[in-house]
Short mmCIF file of C-alpha atoms in Angstrom, two decimals:
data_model
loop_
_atom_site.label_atom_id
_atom_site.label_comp_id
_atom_site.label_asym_id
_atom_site.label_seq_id
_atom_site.Cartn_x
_atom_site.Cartn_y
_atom_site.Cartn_z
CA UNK T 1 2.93 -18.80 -5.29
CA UNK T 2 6.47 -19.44 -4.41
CA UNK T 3 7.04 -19.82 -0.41
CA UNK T 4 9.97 -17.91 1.03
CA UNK T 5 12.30 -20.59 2.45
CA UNK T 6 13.63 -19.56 6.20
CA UNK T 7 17.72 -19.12 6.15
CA UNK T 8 17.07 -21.77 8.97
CA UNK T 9 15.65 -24.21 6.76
CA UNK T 10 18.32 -23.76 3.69
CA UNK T 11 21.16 -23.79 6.65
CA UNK T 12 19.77 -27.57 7.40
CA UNK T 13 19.54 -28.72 3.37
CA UNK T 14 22.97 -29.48 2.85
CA UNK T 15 23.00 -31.30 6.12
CA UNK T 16 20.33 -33.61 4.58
CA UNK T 17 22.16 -34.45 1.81
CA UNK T 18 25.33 -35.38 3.91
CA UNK T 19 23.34 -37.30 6.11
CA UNK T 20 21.66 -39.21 3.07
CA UNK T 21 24.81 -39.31 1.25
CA UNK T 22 26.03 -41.43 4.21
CA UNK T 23 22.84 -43.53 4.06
CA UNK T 24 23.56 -44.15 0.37
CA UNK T 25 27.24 -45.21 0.79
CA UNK T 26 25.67 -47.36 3.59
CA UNK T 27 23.39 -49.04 1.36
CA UNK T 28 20.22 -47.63 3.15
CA UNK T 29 16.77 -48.01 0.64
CA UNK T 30 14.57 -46.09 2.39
CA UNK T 31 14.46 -44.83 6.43
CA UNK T 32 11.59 -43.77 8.32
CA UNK T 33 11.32 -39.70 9.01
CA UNK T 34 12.46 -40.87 13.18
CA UNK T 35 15.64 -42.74 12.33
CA UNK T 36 15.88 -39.94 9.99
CA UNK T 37 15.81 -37.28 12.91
CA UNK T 38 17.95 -39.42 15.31
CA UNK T 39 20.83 -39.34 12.69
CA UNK T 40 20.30 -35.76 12.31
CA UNK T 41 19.52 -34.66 16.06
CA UNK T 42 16.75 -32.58 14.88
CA UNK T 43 12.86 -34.13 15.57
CA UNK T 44 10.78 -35.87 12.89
CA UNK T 45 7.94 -33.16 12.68
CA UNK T 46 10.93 -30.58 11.85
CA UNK T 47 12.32 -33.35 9.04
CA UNK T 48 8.63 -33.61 7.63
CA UNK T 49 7.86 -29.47 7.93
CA UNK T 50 11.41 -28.53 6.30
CA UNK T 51 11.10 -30.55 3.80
CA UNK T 52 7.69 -29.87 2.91
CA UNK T 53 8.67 -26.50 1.85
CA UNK T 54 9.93 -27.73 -1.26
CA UNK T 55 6.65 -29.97 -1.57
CA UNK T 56 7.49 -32.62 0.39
CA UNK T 57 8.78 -36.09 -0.70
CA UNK T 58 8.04 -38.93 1.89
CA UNK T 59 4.89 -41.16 1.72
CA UNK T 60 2.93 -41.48 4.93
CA UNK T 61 4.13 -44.82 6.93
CA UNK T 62 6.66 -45.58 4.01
CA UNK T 63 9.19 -43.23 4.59
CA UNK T 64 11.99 -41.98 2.51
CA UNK T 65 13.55 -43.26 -0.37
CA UNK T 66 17.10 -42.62 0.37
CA UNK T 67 18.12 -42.54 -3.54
CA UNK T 68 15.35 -40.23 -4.45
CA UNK T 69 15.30 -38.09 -1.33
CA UNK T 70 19.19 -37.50 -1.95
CA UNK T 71 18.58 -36.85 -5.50
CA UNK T 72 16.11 -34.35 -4.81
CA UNK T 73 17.98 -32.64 -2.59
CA UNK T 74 21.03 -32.67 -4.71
CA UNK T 75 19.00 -30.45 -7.49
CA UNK T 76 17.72 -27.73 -5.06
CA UNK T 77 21.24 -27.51 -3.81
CA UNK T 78 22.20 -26.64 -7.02
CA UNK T 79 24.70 -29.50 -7.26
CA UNK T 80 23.29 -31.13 -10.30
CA UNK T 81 25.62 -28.45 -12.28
CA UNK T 82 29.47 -27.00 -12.07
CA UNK T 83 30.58 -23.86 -10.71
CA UNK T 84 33.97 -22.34 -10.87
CA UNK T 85 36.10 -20.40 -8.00
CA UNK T 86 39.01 -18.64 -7.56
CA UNK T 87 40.83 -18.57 -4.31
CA UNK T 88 41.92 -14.95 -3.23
CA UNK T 89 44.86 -15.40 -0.28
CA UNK T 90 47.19 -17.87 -0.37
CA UNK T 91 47.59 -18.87 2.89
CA UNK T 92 47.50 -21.73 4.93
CA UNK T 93 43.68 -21.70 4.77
CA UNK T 94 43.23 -20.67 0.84
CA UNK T 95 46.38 -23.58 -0.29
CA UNK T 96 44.27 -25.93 2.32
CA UNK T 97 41.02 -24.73 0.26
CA UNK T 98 42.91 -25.24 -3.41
CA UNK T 99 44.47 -28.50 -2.13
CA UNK T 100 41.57 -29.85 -0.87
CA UNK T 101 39.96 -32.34 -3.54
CA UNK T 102 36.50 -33.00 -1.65
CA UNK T 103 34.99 -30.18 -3.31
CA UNK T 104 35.38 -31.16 -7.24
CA UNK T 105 33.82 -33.94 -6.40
CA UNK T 106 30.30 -31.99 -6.22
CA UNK T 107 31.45 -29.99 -8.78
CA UNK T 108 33.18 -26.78 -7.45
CA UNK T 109 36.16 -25.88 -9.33
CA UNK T 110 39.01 -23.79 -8.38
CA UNK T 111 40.25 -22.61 -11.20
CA UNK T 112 42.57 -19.59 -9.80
CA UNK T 113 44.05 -18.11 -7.06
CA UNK T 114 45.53 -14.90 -6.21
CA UNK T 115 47.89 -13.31 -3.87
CA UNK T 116 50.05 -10.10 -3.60
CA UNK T 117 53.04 -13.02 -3.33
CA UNK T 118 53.13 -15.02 -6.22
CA UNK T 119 56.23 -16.83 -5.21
CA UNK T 120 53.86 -19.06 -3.10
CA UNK T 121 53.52 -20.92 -6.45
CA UNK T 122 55.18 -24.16 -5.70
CA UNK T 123 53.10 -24.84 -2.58
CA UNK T 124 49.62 -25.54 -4.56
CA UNK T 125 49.86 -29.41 -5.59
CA UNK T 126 47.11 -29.38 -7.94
CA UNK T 127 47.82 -27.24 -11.27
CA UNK T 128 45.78 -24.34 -10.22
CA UNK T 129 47.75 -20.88 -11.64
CA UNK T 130 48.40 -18.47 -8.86
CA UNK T 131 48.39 -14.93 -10.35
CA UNK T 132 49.77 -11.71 -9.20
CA UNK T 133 46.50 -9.72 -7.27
CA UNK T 134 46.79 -6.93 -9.84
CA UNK T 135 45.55 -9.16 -12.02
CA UNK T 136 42.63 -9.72 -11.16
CA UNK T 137 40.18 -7.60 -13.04
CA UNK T 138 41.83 -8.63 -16.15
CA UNK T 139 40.74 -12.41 -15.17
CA UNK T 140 37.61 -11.49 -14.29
CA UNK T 141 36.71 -10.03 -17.89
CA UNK T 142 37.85 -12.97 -19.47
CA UNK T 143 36.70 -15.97 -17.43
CA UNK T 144 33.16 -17.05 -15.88
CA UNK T 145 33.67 -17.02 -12.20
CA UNK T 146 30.74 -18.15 -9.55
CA UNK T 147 32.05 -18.35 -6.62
CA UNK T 148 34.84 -16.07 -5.37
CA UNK T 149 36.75 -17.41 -1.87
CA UNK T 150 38.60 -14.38 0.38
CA UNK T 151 41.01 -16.30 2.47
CA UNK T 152 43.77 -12.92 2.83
CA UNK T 153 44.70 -11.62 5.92
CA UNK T 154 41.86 -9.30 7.41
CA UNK T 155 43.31 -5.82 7.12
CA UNK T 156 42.85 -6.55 2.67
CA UNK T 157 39.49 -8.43 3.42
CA UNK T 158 37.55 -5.51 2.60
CA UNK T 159 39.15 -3.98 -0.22
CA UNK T 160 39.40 -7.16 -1.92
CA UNK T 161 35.33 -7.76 -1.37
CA UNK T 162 35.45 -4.51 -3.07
CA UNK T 163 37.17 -5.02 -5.96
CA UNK T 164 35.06 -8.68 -6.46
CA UNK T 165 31.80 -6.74 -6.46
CA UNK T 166 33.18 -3.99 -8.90
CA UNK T 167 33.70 -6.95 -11.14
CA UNK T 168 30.19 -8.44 -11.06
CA UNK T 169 30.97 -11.46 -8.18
CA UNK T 170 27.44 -11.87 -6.82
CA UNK T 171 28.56 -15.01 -4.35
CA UNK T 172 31.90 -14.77 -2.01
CA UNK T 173 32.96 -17.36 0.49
CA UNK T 174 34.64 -15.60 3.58
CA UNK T 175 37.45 -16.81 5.61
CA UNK T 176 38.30 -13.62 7.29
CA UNK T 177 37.17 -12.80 10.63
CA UNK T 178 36.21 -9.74 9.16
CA UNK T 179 32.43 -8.57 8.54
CA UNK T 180 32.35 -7.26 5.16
CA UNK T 181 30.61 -4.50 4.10
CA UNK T 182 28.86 -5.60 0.65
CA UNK T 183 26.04 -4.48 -1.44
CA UNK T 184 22.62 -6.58 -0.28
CA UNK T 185 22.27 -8.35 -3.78
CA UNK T 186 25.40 -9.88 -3.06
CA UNK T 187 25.36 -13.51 -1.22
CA UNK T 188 28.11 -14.04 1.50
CA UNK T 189 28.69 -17.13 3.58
CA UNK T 190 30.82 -16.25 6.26
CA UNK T 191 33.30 -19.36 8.01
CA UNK T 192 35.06 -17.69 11.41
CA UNK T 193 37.17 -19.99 12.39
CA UNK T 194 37.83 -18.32 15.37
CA UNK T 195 34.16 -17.76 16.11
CA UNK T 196 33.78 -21.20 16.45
CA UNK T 197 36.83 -21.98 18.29
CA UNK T 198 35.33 -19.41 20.89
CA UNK T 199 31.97 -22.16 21.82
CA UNK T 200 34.38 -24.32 22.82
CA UNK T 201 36.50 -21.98 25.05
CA UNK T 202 33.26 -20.68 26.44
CA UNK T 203 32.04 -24.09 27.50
CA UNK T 204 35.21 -25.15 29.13
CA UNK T 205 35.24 -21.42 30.91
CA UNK T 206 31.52 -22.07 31.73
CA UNK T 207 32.63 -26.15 33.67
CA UNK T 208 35.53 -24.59 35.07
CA UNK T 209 37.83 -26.92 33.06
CA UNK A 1 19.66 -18.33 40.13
CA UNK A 2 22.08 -19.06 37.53
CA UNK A 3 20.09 -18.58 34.49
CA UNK A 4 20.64 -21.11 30.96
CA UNK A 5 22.05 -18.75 28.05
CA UNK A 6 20.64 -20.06 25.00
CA UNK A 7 23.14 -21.99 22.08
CA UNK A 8 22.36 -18.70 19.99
CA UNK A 9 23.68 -16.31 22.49
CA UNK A 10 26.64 -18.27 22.83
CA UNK A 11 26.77 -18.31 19.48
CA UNK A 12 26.73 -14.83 18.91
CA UNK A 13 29.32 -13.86 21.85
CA UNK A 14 32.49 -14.44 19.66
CA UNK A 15 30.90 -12.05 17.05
CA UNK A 16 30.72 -9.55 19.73
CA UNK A 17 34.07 -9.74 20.75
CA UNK A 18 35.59 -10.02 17.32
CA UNK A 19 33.94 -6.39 16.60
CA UNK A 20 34.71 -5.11 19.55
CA UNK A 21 38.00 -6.19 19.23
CA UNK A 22 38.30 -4.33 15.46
CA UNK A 23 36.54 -1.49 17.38
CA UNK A 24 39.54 -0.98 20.02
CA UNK A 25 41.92 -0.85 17.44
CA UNK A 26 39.67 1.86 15.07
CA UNK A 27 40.87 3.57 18.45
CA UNK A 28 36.94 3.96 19.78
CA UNK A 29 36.11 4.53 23.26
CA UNK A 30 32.24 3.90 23.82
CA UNK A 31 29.84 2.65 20.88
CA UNK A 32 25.84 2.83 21.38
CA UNK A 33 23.85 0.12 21.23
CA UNK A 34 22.55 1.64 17.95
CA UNK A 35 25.85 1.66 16.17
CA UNK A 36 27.00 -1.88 17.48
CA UNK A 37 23.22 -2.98 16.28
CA UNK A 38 24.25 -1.63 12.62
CA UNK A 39 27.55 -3.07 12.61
CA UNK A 40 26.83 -6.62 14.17
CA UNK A 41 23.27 -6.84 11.81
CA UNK A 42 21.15 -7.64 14.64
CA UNK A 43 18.76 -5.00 15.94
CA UNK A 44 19.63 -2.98 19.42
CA UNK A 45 17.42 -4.53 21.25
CA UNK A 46 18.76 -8.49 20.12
CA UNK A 47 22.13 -6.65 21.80
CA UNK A 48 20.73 -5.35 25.08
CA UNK A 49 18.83 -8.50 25.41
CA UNK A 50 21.65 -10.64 24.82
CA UNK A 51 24.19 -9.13 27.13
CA UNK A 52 21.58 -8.65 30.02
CA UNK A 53 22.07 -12.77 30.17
CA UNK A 54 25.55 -12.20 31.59
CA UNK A 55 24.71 -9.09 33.89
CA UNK A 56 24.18 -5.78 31.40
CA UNK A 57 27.35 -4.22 30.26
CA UNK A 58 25.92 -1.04 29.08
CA UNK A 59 24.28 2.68 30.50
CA UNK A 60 21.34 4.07 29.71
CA UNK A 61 21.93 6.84 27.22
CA UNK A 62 25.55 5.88 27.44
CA UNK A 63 26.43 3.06 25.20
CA UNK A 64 28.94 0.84 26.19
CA UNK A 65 32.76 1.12 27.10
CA UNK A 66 34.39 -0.75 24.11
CA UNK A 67 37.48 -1.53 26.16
CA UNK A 68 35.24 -2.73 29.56
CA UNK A 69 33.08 -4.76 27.47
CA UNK A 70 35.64 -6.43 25.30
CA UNK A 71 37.43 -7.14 28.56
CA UNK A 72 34.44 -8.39 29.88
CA UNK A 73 33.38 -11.02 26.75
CA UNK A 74 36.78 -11.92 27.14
CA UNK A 75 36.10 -13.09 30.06
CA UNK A 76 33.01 -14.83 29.35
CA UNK A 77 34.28 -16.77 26.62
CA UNK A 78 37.13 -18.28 28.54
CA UNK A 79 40.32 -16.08 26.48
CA UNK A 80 41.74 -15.36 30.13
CA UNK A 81 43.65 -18.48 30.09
CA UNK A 82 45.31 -20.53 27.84
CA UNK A 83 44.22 -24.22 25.69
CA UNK A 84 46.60 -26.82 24.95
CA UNK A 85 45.26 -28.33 21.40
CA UNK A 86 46.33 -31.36 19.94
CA UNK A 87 45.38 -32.15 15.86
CA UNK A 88 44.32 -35.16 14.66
CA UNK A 89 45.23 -35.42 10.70
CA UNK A 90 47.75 -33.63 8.93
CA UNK A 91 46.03 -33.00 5.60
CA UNK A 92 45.30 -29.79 4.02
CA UNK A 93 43.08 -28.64 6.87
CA UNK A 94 45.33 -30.50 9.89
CA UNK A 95 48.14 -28.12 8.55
CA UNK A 96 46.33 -25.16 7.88
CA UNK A 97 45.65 -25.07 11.13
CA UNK A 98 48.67 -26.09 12.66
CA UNK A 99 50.17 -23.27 10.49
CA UNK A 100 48.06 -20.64 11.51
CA UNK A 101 49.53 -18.23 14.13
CA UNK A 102 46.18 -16.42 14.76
CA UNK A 103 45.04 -19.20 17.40
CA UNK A 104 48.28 -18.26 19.63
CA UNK A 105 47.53 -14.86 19.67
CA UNK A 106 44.17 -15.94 21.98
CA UNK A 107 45.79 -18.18 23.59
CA UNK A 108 45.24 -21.43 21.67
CA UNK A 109 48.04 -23.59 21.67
CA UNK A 110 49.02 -26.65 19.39
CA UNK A 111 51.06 -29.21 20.99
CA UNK A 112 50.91 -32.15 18.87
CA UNK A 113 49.82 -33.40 15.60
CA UNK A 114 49.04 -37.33 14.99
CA UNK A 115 49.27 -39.01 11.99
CA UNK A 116 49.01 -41.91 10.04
CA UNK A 117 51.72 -40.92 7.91
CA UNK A 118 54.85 -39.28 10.22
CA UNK A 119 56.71 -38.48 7.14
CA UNK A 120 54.42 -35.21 6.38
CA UNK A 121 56.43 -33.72 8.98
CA UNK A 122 58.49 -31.86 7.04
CA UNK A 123 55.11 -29.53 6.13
CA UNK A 124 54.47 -27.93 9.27
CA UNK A 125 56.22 -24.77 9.51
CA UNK A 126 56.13 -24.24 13.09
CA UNK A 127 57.78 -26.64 15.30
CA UNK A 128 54.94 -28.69 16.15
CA UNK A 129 55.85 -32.46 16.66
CA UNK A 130 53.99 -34.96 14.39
CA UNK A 131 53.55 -38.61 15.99
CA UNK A 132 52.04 -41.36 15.15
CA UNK A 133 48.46 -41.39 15.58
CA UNK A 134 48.98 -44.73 17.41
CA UNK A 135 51.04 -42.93 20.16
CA UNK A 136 47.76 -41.03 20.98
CA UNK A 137 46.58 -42.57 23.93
CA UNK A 138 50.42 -43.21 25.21
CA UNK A 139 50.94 -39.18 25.05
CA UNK A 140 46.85 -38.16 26.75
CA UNK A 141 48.22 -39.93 29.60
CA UNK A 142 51.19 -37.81 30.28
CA UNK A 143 50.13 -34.33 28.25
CA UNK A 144 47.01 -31.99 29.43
CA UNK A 145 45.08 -31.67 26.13
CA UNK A 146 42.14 -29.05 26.60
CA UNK A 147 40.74 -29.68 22.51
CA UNK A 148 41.03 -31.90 20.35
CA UNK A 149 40.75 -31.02 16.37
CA UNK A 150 40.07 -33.56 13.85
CA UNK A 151 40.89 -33.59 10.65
CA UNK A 152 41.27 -37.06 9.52
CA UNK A 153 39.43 -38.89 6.29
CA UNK A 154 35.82 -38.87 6.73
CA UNK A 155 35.80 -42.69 7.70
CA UNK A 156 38.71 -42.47 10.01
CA UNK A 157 36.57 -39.68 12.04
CA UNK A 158 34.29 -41.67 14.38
CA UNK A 159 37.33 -44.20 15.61
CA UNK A 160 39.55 -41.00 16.13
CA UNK A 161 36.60 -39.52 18.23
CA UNK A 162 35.94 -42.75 20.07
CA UNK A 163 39.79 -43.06 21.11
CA UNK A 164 40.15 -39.25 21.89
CA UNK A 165 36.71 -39.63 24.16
CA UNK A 166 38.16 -42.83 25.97
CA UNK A 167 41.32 -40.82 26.90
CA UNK A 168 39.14 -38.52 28.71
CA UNK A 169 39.29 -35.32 25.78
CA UNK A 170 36.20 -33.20 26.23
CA UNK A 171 36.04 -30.49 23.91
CA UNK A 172 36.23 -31.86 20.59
CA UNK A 173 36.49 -29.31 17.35
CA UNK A 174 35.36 -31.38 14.20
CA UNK A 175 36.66 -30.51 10.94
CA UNK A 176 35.40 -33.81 9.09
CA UNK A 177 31.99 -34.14 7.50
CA UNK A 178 30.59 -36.59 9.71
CA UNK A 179 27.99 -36.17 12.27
CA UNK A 180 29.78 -37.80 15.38
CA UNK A 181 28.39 -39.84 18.02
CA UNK A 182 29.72 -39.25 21.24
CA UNK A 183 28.87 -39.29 24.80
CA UNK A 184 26.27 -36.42 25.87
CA UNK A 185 28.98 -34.85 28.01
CA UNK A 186 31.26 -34.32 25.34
CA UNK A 187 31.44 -30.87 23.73
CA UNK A 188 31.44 -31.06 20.18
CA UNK A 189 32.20 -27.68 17.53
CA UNK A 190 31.65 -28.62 13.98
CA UNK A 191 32.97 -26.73 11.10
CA UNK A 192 31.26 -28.05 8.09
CA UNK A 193 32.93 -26.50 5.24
CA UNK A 194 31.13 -28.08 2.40
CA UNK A 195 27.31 -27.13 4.59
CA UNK A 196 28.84 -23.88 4.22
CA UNK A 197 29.88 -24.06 0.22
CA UNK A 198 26.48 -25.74 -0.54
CA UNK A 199 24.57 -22.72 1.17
CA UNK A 200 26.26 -21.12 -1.28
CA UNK A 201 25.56 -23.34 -4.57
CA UNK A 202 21.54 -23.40 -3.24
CA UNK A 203 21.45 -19.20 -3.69
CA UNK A 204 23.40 -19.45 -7.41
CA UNK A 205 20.29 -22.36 -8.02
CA UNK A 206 17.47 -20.38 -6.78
CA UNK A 207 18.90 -17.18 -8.46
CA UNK A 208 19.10 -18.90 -11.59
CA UNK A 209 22.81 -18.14 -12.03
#
């Protein structure tokens, strides 16, 4: 019987990776679940139960192994394989996005972006095409994408959602502040910048800084 | 008594105010707790749970006063002032940032940029000076900083935090991958982009995409 993984647990995944990508670079063979859950902030008995949903993988007063834990982890993140993006906005934050090189390195790809103003062309340092919006659709019957990134401003956030899903984009990475109305078999991972700007206002309203 | 809001209420506050916000400008005068429930994807009672922490907002039967409850998260999460930010790194993200006139518009302004490299100057759009980063401590002593962002390489991060910490910087918005060790009176915000993206690449894997 497959287990349902908590949203809670798959938030923390990728943060096991990083933190045993570091390891790795550091040269680490194998760290106990505690200096595990030091490095992460999180305690050991949350280490051993999250990663027991995906049956576990450290040996009782051994530890993990840092190369094998990572490598694990690296398959149910689904980064043993490629995926492909396109960039919709090209903004500061979508020509930061396209620009940004950290992310071919696990294998995402942008291979397009999109904006009403194609002019912006020169700005993108990388060789990715930026297309006219209208042109979208047309792409998207022709080329495999996986991942589609909305970085326009947020009064087009929703119609361009729209027009991904009428196309057949099942997984869309948000950078508007919007909330985005989309059907439920759709995945969306939302980044509000602004949200998270907010904390830190809120804790320096809260010490009267 | 003052009573300890949780990390997930605070959490949740700027996602309040950013629908509120859209709902002022949809031109709406009072919203139930029913309808903000739908619209925010939490259930009602989440909402009147949540809000009771800072006093109850709304009336029974009533709903709440979009414009006297957006005024009043306002309050709460500190936008009735203004932040003097400073950015560390003038990469893709650094600029993207920098360039990004949305943060004003709350009250969140950029002062400075520091860099290894002075000579990316010419990329900011908006009049913000870049220095060198080793005229940071030189200009904490004579400049009010409220946040610092940084958006240096991933192994410049910690020494970038440990300098920004020992000029007294408190509220500390981290754009690098790294898990930073700092003092326990520091605030820290973390925007993980690739935690995010990898959320992402784990549904495509488990979907079979």
């Amino acid at each position: 019987m497959k287990k349902k993984i908590s949203e809670a647990v798959i938030k923390r995944l990728p943060r096991y990776y990083r933190c045993l990508t570091e390891l790795e670079q550091e040269g680490a063979d194998r760290i106990s679940s505690h200096a595990l859950s030091v490095r992460m902030g999180v305690t050991a008995s949350q280490i051993r139960q999250d990663l027991n949903c995906f049956g576990g993988f450290g040996q009782q007063g051994y530890g993990y192994k840092v190369h094998d834990l990572r490598a694990a982890l690296r398959g149910l993140i689904g980064l043993d394989r490629t995926y492909s993006m396109i960039i919709l906005g090209a903004g500061n934050i979508g020509q930061a996005l396209a620009n940004y090189s950290g992310f071919d390195k696990e294998g995402f790809y942008v291979k397009a972006m999109f904006d009403v103003n194609v002019s912006l062309t020169h700005r993108t340092s990388r060789n990715i095409p930026l297309y006219h919006i209208d042109l979208l659709e047309k792409y998207l019957e022709s080329n495999k994408v996986d991942i589609a990134v909305i970085s326009v401003t947020q009064s087009e956030a929703q119609n361009v959602a729209n027009r991904l899903v009428a196309s057949g984009i099942k997984y869309i990475w948000n950078f508007t502040p919007s909330e985005l109305s989309i059907p439920e078999d759709i995945i969306i991972e939302n980044v509000h910048l602004s949200d998270s700007l907010f904390t830190l206002s809120y804790r320096c309203r809260e010490n009267g800084v």
